[in-house]
Coordinates of C-alpha atoms in Angstrom, one line a residue:
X22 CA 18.3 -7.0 0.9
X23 CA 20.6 -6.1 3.8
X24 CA 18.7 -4.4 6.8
X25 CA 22.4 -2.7 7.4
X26 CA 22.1 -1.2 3.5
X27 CA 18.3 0.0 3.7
X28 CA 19.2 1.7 7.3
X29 CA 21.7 3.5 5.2
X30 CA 19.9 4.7 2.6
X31 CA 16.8 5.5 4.8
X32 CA 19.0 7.8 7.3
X33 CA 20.4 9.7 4.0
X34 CA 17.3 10.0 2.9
X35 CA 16.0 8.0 0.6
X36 CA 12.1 7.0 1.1
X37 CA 11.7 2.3 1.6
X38 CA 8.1 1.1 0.6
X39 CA 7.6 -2.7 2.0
X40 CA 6.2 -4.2 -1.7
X41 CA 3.1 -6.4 -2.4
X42 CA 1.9 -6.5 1.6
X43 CA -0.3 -9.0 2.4
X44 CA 0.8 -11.4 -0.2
X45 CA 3.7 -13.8 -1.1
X46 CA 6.7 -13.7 1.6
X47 CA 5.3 -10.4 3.1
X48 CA 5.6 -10.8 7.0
X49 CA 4.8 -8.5 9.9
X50 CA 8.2 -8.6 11.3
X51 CA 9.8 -6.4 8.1
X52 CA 7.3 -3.7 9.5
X53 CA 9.5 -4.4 12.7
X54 CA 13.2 -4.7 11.5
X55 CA 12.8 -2.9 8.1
X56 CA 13.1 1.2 7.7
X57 CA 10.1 1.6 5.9
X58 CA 8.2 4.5 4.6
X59 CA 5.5 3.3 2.5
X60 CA 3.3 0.3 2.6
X61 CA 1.9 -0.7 -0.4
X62 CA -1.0 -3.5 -0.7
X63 CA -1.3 -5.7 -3.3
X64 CA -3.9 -5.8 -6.1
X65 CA -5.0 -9.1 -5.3
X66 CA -6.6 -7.8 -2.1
X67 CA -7.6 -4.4 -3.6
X68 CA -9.2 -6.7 -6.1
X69 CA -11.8 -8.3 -3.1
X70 CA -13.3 -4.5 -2.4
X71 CA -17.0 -4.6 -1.8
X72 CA -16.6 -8.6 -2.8
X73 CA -17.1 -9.5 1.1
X74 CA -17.4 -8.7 4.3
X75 CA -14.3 -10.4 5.4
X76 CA -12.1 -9.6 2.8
X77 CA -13.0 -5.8 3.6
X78 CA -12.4 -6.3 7.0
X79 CA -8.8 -7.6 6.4
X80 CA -7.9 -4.7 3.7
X81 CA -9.3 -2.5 5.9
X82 CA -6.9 -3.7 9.0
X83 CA -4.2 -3.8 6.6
X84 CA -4.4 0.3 5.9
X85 CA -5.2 1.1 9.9
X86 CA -2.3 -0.8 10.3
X87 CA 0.0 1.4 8.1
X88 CA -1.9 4.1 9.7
X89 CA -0.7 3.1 12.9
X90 CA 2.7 3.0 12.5
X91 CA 3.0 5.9 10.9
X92 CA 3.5 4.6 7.2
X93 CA 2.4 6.3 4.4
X94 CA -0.4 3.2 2.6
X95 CA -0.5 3.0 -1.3
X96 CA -3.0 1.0 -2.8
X97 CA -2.3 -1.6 -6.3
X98 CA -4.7 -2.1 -8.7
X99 CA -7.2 0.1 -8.3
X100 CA -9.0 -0.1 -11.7
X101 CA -12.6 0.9 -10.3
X102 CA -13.8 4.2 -9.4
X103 CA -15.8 2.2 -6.6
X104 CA -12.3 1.0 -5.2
X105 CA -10.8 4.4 -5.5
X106 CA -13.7 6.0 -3.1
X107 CA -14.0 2.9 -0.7
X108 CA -9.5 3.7 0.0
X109 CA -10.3 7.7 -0.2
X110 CA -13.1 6.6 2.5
X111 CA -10.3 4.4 4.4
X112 CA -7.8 6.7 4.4
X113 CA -5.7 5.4 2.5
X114 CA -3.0 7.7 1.1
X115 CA -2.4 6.5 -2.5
X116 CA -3.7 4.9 -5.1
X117 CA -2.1 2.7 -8.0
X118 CA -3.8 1.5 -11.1
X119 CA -6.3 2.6 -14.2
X120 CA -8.7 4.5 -12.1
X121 CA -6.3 7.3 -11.7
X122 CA -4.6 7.3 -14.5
X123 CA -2.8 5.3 -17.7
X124 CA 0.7 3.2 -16.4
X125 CA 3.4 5.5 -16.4
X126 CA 7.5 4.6 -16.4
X127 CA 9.1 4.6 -13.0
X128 CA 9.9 7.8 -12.1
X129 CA 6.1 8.7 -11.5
X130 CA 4.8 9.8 -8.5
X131 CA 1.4 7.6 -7.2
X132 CA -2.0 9.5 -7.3
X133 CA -2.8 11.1 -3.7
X134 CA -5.8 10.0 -2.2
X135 CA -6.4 13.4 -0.2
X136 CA -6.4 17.1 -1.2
X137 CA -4.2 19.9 0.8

């Protein structure tokens, strides 16, 4: 995808989440040169919560990171009440998967971690 295009569509608007972070071709530098919104981790390391005491440590960087720069953090793949409070505990903002609710068609909203 063209940086030029997703500068476009950010400044009109339009919200860019950075996919499947931490796995695959994810890469610090698209937090860098990307307009992005949302971060969104992948299940895989969702999957490792409470698993091990590195693997914590790493999803747990991965959401301060977010944090840091100001980007909104959705969890994947949360299918475990025990994974939904550890992220509500992290502060992360959103949560993906079965243990908020049944998979819905695109144009639904992901399940808020906090309350206003």
């Amino acid at each position: 995808v063209s940086r030029k295009v997703l500068a476009e569509l950010h400044a009109s608007g339009v919200g860019v989440a950075l996919d499947d972070f931490g796995t695959g071709f994810s890469s610090l530098i698209n937090l860098r040169e990307l307009p992005v919104d949302r971060l969104k981790i992948d299940r895989v390391l969702v999957a490792e919560i409470g698993r091990g005491e590195h693997d914590t440590r790493l999803l747990r960087a991965t959401i301060a990171l977010g944090k840091s720069l100001g980007l909104e953090v959705v969890a994947e793949g949360v299918e475990t009440t025990e994974q939904l409070d550890w992220l509500r505990r992290e502060g992360c903002d959103f949560a993906q998967g079965w243990a908020v609710g049944r998979p819905a068609d695109e144009a639904s909203e992901s399940a808020p971690l906090t309350t206003a």
